[in-house]
Structure formats: C-alpha cells, structure tokens
Short mmCIF file of C-alpha atoms (C1' of nucleotides) in Angstrom, two decimals:
data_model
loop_
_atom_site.label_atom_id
_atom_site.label_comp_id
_atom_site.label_asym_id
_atom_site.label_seq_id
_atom_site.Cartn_x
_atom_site.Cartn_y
_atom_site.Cartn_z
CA UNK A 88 358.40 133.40 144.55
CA UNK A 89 358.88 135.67 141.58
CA UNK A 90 358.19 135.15 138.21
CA UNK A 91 359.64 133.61 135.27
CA UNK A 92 360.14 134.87 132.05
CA UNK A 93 361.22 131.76 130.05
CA UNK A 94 357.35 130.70 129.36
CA UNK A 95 355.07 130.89 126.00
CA UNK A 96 352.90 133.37 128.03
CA UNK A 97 352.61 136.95 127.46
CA UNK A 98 354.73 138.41 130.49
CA UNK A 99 351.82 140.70 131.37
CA UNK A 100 349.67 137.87 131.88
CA UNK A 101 352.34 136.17 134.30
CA UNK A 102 352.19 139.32 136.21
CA UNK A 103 348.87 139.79 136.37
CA UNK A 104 348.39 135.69 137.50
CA UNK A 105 351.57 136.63 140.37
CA UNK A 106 349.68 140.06 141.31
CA UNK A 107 346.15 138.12 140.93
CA UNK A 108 347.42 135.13 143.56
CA UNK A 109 349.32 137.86 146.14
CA UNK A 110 345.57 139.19 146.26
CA UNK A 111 343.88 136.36 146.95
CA UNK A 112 346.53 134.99 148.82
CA UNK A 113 345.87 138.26 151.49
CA UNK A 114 349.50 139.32 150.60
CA UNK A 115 348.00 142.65 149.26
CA UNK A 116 345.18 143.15 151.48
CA UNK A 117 341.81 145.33 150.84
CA UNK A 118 342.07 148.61 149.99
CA UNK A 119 346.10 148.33 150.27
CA UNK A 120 347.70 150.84 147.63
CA UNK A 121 349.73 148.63 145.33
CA UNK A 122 353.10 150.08 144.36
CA UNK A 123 353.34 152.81 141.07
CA UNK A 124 353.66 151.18 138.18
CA UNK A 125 356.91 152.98 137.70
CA UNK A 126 357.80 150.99 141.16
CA UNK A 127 356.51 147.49 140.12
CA UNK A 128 358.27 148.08 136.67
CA UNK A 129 361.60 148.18 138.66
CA UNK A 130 360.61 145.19 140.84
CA UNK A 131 359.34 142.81 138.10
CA UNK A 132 361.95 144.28 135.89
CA UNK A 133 360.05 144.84 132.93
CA UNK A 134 358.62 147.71 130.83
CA UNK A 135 356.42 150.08 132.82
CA UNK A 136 353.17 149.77 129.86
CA UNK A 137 353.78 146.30 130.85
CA UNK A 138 352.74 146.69 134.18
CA UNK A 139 350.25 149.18 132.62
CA UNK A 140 348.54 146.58 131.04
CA UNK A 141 348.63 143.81 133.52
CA UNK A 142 346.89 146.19 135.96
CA UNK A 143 344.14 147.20 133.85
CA UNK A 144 343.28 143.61 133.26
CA UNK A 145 343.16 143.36 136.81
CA UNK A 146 341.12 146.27 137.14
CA UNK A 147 338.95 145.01 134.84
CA UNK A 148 338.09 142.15 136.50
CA UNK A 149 337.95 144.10 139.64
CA UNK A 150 340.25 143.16 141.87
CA UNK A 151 341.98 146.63 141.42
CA UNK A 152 340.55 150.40 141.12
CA UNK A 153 342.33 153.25 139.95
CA UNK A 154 342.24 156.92 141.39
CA UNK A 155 343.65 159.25 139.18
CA UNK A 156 346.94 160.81 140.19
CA UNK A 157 346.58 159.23 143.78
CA UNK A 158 347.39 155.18 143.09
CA UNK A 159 346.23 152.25 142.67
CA UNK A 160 344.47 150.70 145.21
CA UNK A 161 343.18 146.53 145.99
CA UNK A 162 339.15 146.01 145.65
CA UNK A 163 337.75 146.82 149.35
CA UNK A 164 335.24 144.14 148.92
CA UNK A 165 337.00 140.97 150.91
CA UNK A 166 333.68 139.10 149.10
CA UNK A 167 334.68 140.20 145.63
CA UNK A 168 338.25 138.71 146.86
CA UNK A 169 336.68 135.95 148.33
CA UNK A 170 334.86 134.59 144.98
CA UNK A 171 338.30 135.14 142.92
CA UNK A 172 339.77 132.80 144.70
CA UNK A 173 337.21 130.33 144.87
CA UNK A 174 336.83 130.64 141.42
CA UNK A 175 340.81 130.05 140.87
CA UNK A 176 340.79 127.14 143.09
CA UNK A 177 337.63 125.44 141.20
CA UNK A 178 339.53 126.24 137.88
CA UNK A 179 342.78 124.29 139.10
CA UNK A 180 340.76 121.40 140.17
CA UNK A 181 338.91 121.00 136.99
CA UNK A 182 341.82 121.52 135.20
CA UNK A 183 343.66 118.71 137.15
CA UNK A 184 340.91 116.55 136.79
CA UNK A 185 340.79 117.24 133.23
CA UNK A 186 344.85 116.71 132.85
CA UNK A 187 344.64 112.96 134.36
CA UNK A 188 341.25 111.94 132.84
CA UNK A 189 343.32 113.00 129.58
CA UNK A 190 345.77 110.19 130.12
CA UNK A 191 343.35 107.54 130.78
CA UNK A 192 343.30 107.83 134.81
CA UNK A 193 340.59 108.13 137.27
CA UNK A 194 339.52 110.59 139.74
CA UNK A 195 340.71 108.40 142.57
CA UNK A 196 343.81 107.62 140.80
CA UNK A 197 344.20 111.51 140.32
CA UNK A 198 343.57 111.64 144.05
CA UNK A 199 346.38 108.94 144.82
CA UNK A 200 348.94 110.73 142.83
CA UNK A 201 348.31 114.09 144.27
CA UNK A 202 349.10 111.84 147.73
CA UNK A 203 352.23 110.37 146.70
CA UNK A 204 353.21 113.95 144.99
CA UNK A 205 352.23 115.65 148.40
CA UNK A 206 354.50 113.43 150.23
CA UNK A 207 357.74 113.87 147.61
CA UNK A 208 357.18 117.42 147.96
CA UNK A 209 357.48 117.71 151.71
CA UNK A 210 360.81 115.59 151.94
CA UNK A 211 362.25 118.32 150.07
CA UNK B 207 337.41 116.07 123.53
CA UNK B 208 338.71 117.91 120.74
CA UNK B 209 341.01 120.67 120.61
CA UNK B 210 339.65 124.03 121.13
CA UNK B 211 341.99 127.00 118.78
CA UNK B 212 340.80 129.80 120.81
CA UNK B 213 343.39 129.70 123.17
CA UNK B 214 346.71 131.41 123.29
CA UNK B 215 348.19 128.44 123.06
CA UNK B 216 350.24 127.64 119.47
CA UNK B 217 347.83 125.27 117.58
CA UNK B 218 350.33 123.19 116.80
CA UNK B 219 350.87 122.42 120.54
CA UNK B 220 347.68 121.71 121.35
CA UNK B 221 347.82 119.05 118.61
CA UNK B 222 351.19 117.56 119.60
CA UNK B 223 349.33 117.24 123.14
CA UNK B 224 346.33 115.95 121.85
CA UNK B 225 348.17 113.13 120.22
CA UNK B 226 350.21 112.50 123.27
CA UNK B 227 347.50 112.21 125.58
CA UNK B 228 345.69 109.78 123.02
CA UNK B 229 349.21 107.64 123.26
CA UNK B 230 349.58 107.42 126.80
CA UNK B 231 345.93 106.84 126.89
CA UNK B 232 346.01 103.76 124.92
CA UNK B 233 343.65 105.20 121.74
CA UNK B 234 346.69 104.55 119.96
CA UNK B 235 348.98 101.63 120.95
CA UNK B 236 351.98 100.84 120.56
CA UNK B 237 353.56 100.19 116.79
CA UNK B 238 350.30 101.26 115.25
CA UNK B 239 350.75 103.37 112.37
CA UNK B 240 348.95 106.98 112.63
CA UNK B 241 346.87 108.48 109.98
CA UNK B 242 348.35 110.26 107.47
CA UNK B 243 349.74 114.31 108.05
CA UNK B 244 347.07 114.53 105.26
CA UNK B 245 344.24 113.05 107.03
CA UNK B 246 345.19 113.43 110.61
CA UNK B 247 345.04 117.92 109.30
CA UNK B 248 341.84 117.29 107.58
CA UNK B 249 340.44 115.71 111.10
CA UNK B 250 341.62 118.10 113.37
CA UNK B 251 340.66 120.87 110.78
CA UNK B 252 344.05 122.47 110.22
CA UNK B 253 346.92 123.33 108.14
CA UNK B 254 349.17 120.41 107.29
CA UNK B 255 352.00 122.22 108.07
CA UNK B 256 350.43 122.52 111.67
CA UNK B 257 350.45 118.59 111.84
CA UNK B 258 353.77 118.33 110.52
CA UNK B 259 355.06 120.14 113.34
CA UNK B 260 353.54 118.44 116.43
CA UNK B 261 354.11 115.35 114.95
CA UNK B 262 358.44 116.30 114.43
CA UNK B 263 358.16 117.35 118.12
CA UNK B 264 356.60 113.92 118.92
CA UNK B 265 359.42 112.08 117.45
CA UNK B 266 361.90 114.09 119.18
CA UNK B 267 360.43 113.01 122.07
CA UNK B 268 360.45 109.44 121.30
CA UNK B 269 356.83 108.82 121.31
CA UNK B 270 356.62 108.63 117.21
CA UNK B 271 358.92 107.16 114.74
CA UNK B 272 358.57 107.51 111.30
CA UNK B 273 359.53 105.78 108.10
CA UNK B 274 360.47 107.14 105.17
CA UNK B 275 358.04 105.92 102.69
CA UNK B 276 355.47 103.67 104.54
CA UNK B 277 354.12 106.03 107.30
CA UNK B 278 354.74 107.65 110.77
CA UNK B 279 354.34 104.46 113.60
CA UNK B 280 353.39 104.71 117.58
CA UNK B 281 356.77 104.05 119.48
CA UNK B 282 356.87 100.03 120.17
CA UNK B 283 358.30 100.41 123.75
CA UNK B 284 355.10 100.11 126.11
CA UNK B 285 357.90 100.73 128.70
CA UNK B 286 358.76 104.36 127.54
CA UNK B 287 354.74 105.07 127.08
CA UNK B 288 354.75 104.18 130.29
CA UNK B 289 357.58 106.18 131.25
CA UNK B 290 355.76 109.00 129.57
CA UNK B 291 352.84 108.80 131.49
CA UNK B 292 354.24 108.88 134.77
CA UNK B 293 355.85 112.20 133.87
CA UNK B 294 352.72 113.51 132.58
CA UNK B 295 350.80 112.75 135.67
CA UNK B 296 353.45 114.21 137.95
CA UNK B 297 353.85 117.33 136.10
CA UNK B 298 350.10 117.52 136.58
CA UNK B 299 349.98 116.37 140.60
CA UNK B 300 352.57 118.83 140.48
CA UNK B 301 351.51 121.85 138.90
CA UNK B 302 348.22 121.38 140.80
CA UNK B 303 350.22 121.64 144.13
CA UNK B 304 352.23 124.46 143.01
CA UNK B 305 348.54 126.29 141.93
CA UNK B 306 347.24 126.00 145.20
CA UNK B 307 349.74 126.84 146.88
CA UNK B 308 349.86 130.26 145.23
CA UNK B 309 346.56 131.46 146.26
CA UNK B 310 347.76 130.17 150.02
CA UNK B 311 346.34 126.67 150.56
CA UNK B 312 347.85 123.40 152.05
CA UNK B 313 348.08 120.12 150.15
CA UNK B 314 345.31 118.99 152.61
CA UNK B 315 342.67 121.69 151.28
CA UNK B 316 343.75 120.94 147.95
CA UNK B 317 342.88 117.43 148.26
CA UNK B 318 338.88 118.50 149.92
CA UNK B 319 338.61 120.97 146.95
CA UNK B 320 339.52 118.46 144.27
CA UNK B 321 336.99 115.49 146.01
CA UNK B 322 334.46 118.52 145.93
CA UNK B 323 335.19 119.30 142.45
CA UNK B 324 335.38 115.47 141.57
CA UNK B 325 331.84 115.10 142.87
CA UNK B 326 330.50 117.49 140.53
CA UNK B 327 331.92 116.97 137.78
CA UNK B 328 330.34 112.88 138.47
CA UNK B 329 326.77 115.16 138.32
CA UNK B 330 327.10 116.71 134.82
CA UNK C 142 322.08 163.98 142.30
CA UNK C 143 325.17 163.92 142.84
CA UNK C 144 328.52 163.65 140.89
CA UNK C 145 330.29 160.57 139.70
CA UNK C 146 333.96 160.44 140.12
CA UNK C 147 334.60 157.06 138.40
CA UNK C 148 334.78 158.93 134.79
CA UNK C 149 337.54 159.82 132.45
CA UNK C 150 336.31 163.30 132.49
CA UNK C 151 338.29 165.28 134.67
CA UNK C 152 336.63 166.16 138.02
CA UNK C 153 336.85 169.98 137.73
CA UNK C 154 334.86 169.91 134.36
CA UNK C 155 332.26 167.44 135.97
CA UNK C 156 332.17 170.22 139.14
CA UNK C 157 331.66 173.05 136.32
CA UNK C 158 329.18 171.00 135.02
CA UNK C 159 327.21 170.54 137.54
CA UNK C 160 327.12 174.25 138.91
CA UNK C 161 326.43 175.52 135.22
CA UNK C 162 323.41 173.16 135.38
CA UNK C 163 321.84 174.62 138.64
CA UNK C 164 322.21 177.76 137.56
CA UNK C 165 320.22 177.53 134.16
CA UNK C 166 317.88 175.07 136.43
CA UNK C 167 317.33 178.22 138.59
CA UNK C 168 318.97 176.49 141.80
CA UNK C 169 321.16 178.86 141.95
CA UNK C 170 319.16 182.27 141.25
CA UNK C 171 320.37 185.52 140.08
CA UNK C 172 323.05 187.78 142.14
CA UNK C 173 323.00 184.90 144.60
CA UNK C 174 326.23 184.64 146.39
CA UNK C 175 327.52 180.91 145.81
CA UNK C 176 329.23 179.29 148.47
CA UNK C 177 332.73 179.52 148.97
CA UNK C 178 335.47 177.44 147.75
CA UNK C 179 336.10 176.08 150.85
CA UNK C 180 332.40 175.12 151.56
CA UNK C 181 332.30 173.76 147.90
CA UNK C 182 335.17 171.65 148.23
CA UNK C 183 333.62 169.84 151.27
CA UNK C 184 330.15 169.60 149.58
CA UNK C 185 331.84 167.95 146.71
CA UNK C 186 334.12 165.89 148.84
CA UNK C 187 337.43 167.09 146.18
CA UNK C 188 340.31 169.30 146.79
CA UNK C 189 340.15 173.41 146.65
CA UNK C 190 342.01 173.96 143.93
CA UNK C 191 339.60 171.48 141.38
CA UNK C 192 336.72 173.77 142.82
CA UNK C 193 338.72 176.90 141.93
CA UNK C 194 339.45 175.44 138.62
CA UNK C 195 335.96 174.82 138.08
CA UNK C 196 334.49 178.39 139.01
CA UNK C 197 337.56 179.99 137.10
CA UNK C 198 336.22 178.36 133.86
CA UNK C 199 332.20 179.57 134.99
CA UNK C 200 333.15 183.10 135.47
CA UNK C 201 335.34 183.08 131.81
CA UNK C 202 331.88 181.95 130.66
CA UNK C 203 330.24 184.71 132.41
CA UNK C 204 327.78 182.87 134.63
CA UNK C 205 330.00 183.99 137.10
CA UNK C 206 331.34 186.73 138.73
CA UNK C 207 334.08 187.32 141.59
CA UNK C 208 334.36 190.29 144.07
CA UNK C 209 337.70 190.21 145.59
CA UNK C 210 336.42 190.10 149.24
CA UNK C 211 333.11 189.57 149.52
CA UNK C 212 332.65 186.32 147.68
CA UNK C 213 331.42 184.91 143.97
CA UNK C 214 328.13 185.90 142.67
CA UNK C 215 325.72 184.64 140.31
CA UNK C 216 325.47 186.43 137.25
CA UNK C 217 322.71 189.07 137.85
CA UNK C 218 321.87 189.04 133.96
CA UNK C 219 318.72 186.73 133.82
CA UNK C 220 318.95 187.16 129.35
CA UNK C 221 322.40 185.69 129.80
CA UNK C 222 321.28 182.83 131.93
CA UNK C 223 318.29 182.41 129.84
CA UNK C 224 320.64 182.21 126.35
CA UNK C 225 323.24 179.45 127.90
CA UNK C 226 320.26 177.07 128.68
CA UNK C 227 318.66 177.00 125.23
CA UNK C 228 322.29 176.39 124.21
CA UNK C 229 323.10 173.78 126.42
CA UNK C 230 319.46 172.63 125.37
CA UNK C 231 320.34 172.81 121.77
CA UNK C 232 323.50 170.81 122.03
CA UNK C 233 322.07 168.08 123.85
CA UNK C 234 319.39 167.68 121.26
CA UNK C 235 321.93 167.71 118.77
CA UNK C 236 324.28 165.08 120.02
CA UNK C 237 321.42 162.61 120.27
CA UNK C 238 320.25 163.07 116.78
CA UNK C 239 324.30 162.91 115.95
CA UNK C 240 323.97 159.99 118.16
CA UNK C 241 321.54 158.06 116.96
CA UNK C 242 321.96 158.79 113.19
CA UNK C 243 325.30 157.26 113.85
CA UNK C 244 323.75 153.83 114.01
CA UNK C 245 321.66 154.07 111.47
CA UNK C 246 318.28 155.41 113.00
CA UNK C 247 316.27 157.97 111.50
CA UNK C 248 315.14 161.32 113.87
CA UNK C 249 311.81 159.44 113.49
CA UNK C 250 312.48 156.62 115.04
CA UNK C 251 314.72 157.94 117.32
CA UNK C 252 311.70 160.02 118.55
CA UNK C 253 310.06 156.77 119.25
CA UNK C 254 313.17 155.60 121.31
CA UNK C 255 312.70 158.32 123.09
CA UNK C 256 309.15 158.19 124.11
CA UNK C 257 309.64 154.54 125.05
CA UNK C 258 312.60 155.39 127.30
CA UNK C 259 310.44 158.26 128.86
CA UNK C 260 307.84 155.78 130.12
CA UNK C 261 310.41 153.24 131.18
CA UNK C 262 311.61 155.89 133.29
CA UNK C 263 308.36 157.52 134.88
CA UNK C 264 308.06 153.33 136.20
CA UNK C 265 311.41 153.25 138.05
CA UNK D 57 331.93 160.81 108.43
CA UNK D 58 335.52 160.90 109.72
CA UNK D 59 337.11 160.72 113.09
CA UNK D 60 338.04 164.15 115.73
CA UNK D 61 340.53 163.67 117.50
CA UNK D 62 340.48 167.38 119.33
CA UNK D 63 338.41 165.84 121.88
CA UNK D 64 339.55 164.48 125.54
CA UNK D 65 338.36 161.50 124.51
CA UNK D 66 341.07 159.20 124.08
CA UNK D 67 342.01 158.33 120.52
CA UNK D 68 341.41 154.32 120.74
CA UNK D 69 337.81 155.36 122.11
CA UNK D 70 336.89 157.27 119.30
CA UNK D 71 338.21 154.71 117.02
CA UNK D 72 336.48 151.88 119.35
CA UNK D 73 333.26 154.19 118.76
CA UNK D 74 333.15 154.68 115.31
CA UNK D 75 334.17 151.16 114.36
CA UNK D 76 331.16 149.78 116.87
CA UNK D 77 328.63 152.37 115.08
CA UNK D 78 330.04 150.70 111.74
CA UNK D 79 329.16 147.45 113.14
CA UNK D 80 325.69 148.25 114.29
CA UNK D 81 324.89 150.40 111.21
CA UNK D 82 325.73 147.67 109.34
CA UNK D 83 328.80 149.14 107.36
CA UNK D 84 330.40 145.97 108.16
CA UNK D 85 328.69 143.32 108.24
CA UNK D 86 328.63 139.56 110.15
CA UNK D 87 331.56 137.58 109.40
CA UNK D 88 333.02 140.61 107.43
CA UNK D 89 336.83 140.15 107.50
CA UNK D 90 337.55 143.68 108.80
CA UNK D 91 341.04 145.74 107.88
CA UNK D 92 343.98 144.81 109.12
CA UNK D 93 345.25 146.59 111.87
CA UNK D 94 348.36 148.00 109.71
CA UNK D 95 345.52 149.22 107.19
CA UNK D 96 342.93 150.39 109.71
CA UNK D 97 346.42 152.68 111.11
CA UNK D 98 346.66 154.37 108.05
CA UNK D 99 343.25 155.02 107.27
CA UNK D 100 343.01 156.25 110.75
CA UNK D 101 346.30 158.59 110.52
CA UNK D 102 347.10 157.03 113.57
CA UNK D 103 349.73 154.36 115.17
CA UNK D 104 348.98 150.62 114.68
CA UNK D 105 349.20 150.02 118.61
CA UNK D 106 346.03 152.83 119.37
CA UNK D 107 344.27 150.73 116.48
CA UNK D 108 345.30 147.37 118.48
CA UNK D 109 344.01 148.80 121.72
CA UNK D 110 340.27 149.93 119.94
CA UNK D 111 340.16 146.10 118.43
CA UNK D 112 341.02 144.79 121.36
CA UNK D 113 338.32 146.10 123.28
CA UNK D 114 335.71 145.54 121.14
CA UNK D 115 337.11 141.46 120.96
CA UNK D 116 336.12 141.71 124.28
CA UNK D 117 332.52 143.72 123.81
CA UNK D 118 332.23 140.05 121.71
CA UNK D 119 331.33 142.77 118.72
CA UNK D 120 334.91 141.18 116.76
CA UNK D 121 336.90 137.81 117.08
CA UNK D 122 340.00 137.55 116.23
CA UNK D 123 341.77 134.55 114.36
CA UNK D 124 345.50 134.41 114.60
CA UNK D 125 347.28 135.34 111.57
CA UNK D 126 344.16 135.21 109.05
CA UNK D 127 342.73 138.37 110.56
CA UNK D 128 340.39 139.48 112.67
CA UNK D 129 336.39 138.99 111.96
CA UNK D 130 333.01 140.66 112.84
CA UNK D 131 331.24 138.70 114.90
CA UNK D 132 328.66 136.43 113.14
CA UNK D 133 325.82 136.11 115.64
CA UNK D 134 323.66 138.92 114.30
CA UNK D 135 321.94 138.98 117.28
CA UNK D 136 324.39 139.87 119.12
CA UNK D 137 324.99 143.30 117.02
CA UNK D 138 321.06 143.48 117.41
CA UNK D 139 321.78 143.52 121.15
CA UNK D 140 324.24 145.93 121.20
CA UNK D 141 322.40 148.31 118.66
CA UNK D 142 319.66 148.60 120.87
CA UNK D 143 321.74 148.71 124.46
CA UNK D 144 323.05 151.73 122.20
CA UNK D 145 320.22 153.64 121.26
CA UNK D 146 318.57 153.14 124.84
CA UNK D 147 321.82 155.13 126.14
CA UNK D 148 321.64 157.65 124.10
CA UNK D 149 317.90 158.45 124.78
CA UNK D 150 318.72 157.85 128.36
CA UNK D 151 321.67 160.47 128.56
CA UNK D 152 319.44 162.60 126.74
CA UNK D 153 316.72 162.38 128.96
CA UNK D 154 319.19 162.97 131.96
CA UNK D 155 321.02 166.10 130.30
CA UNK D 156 317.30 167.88 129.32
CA UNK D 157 316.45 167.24 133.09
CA UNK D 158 319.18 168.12 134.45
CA UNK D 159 318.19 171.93 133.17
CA UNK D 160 314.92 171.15 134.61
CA UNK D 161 313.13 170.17 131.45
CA UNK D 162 310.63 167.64 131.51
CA UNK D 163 310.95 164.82 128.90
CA UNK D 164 308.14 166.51 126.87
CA UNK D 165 309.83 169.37 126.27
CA UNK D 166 312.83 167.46 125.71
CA UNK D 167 310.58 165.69 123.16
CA UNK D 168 309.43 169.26 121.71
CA UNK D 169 313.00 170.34 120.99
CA UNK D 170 314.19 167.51 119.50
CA UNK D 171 311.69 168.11 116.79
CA UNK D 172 312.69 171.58 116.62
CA UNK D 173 316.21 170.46 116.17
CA UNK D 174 315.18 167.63 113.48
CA UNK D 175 313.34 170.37 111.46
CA UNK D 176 316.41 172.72 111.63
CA UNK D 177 318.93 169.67 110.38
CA UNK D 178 316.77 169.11 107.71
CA UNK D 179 317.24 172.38 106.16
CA UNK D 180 320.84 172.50 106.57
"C1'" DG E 293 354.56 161.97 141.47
"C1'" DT E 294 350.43 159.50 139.73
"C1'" DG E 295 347.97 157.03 136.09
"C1'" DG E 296 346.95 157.43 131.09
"C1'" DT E 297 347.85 157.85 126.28
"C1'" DC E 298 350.46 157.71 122.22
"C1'" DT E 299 354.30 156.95 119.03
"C1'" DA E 300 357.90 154.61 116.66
"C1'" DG E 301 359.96 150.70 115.98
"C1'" DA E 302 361.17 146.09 116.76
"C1'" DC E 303 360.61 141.01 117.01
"C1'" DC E 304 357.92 136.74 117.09
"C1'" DA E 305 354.98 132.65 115.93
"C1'" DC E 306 351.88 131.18 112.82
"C1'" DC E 307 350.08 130.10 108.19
"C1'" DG F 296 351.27 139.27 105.71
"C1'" DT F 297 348.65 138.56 110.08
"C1'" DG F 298 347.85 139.53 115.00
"C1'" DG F 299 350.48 139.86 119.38
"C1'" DT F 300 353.92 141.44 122.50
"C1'" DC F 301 357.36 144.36 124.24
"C1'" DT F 302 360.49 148.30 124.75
"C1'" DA F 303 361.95 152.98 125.15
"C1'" DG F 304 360.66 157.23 125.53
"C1'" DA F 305 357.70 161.04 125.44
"C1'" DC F 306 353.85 164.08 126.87
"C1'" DC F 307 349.64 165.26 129.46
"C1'" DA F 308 346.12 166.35 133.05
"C1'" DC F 309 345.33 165.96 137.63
"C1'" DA F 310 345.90 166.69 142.71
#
DNA sequence: GTGGTCTAGACCACC
DNA sequence: GTGGTCTAGACCACA
C-alpha cells in the first residue's frame, strides 16, 4: 500500500508511479483535487519539492492540471485515463515477456508460471 | 539483445544482469571460463572497472568463481543455475502480479492481457 | 478572441492586456463608459478583485479614468490613445526582430518568414 | 548578449531560452560537450539547481542528452536543431502577426513597420 | 492557503 | 569531477 524508500529509484519517481497507479486505478477519480503538496509531503513523508516534482511530471504527461493558488486537480478526461492505463498494462506485459524470454523460457512457459505464481499468491 | 545505457539504471547492473540472464539461459554453461574483464568491457563497450564490478557481484552470488591467475569460470553446479532460475522467474511472475494489481486488475485479466500481448509480439 | 488562462502570466495582466488592446483597436471608443467590475468579472469568467487589479494598472497608464459613482470611462484623449498604439506597435516589432536575430536570422529573412506565415494564415 | 533576470519570467526559462537560441544559432554546435552545470551556474550568477532545471528541460525538448558522469552533450542529429530552428522562427512571426492584429493592423502594415523598425536598428 | 521558484548545501553513484 | 537527488527553508504572486 504505500511506498518504499529502500529502492535505487529516485523517490519522486516512486511517488509519481504510486500517484500514477491510484489514478488509473479510479482511487483519485476525474477532476478530484489531489491533496496540497504541503499535505502529500506529510503523508508520503518526504520533502515538499519532492512532491513538487513528482506532480509536475505527472502534469506533464497529463494526468494532472494545475490552477494557480486553487489546487491541483486529476485530468477530467476518463479517455486520457483510460489510455494510461492501457498503456501501463501493455508495458508490464512486454516487460514480463521480455524478463522470461531473457532466461531462456517461452511465452507459454511464462504463462504457466504466472499460473502457479497466481495460485501461491492466493493461499496467502 | 544488448544492453541499452540510457536508463537510470547503474551500468554496471545492467551488465551483472546481462551476464546472469546469459547463465541461466544456457549461452554460457556451466564451468566454462568467461572472457576476459578486458574483452568482456571492450564487447559491451564500457569501462573495465564497470565489468569488474558486476562480475564481484556475480561471485557473491555464487553464479561466478574465479581463479587467481587462470580466469573467472561459470559456477559448475547446474543445480544452483537451476536454483537461480527459478528465483528469477518468480520474481518476474511476481512482480508482474504485483504490477497489475496496482492499476486494479485480477490475476485473471492479467493473464488475457499478457496472451494479447504474447500474440503480438509473435507478429513483429 | 478570448483569453487563455493556462499561462504563467498572471491573469490580471492578461485581463489588462486585453482591454488595453480594444481600446487602441477602437472597440472600446473614446469617453465610453466600460462595463463594470462586476459585469467584467462575469465576462471574463475570474474573480472581482483580478478585474480591479487589472483596470487599476489601465487608469495608472491613463487609458483610464474612474468617477467615484458613476462608473470608469475611456480616456476621452484620442492623441493619447493614438500614442500607446504606435508604442505597443513599436514594441511588438521590436521583440520579433530581437526575436529572430536571436537565432541567427537576419531582418531580411525574417521579413520573408513573415510573409510566408501571413499566407499560411489567410488559408486557415 | 547576456541574460535579464527582472522579468516574470522564471529564471530557468530564460536560461532554457538563451541556451536553445545558442543551440539553434549554432553557438554550440552538434555533439558539442556543453558546460558543466557547476560552470554554466557561475557564468549564469545563478544556483546550480535553476541551471539543472533549464538542462533538464531541454533533455527533454531532445535539443541535449545527457551522459552520466562524462557530461551532458548537444544533440547530434542536426536535423533535429533544423526542426526546432524553424518551429522557432514560425512562432515568433506567428505571435507577431497575432499582437499587430490584435491592435487591428493587418499583416501588411505589420509588414510596413517592421521595415520601419529594421531601418531605425540599423542606425542605432 | 495554494502552487511556483530559488538558494544553499549536502550526499551519492559512477568513471 | 560529473550529473542526479534530496532537504530545509525562504519568498512571491495570486485568489
């Protein structure tokens, strides 16, 4: 649920992926205002220009818009949102396939694995 | 199938993982002896210091072995390759569930998406 | 037409703009009374106070003037008028020679650009 | 020759702009190493992070790239910086046009000024 | 109170 | 020495 810290990646980029997948993921809906930055500073614990920054990536690749002195507010275009997430969900796939064709493994035995790893995952 | 260096990824990582892929793989097998820190930074076009690293890492994982004056060697236990590989391809299955899951899908979707993405790729 | 909001520049200096323009365009004529701020504010679609801002800084230009109950008028000096267009004139040509001697071009060729852009425009 | 920094404009704009026009001018030229961004601070009189933002955004304009600890690089596809000089100039004659007709000039006499402009420059 | 900019200063991995 | 990241803290215009 939140995010870690330990990881090689920049920790705006790990906020911008977590603040990225609550938009596609419909847990910040369209045209929602998202917290200050001041506000999402406190909850992520980090520096405020951190949060800064992450943002304007996001805005950037419009998912977010700005309005000066009012908030920050999610895209209104459920489309735009739409096509992120396809998008993200191609790029995981190809990664995957990528990962296992790396190590000498089929698509089908990438598809078996992701079966048996399904399974393991809801016994937990 | 080479290593790209535009990523934000330390070079030196991306080299360790090349290598390990290309063991687990079977390009190199078991007690063969690798090419030279020399050689193996003039292929992948980097600094031999680079190599130096991701191969060290490589033997602290078990996968290399070296000897002093003859020449790094390919770990002679198939079994731990194997080992190795089944790790790799779980981390994969897993992080690919875990990506998913982010942006709000079930294992199930996951699985159309990747047979989708699988079919493409076949195209290409 | 109308007045983009999505800039850096602040709204009140895009408002002042705007106004400045339609008087020198002859929109707005001489000793005209200009609608109120209220009336502005709704045109515009901002708040009051960026509207008051904005005629504040038109009357310390002079194109303006207020009488305390009966309204603001446009300035009844048509000289006055007459002198702030060939200014404004004046500094637009400027900034595009700045402009385009800034990359390199010569007012020659920038000329050129400029006829070319003309006709692209007359199509649209 | 030398940057303002009265203006609204944010600093790492102005810098952004003035390095770009360097680009396209052909002050620096493809695959010109450019300063680093400790250097480009001081010769800026400003702080290295406002120079880090400017870079940045160019890096993604594709007008630099930049290579981890060797330094960052003009980009070498000079048709690229053709591209952009041009996408340039036809912005400036298009805000020109736009500002002249905004005062209810036609593009003629916009054309008629600028001449009178050129010829004052000249004698300055 | 909001986003935006800027500074000063620090630390890091990489080469 | 290079780019990159991050923090702490400050100031500003805007509404």
């Amino acid at each position: 649920m939140s995010v870690d810290f330990n990881a090689n990646i920049p920790i705006y980029v790990q906020v911008m992926n977590d603040i990225q997948r609550k938009i596609v993921k419909g847990t910040y809906r369209p045209n929602d205002k998202i917290e200050s930055v001041r506000d999402l500073a406190i909850q992520y614990g980090v520096n405020p220009n951190t949060i800064q920054r992450a943002l304007q990536e996001l805005e950037r690749e419009g998912l977010l818009r700005s309005e000066r002195t009012t908030g920050r507010f999610i895209c209104d275009d459920p489309e735009r949102i739409q096509l992120c997430r396809k998008n993200l969900a191609a790029q995981f796939a190809e990664e995957y396939l990528r990962n296992v064709n790396s190590i000498g493994m089929t698509a089908e035995e990438g598809m078996d694995l992701l079966k048996e790893a399904s399974r393991n995952r809801r016994k937990e």
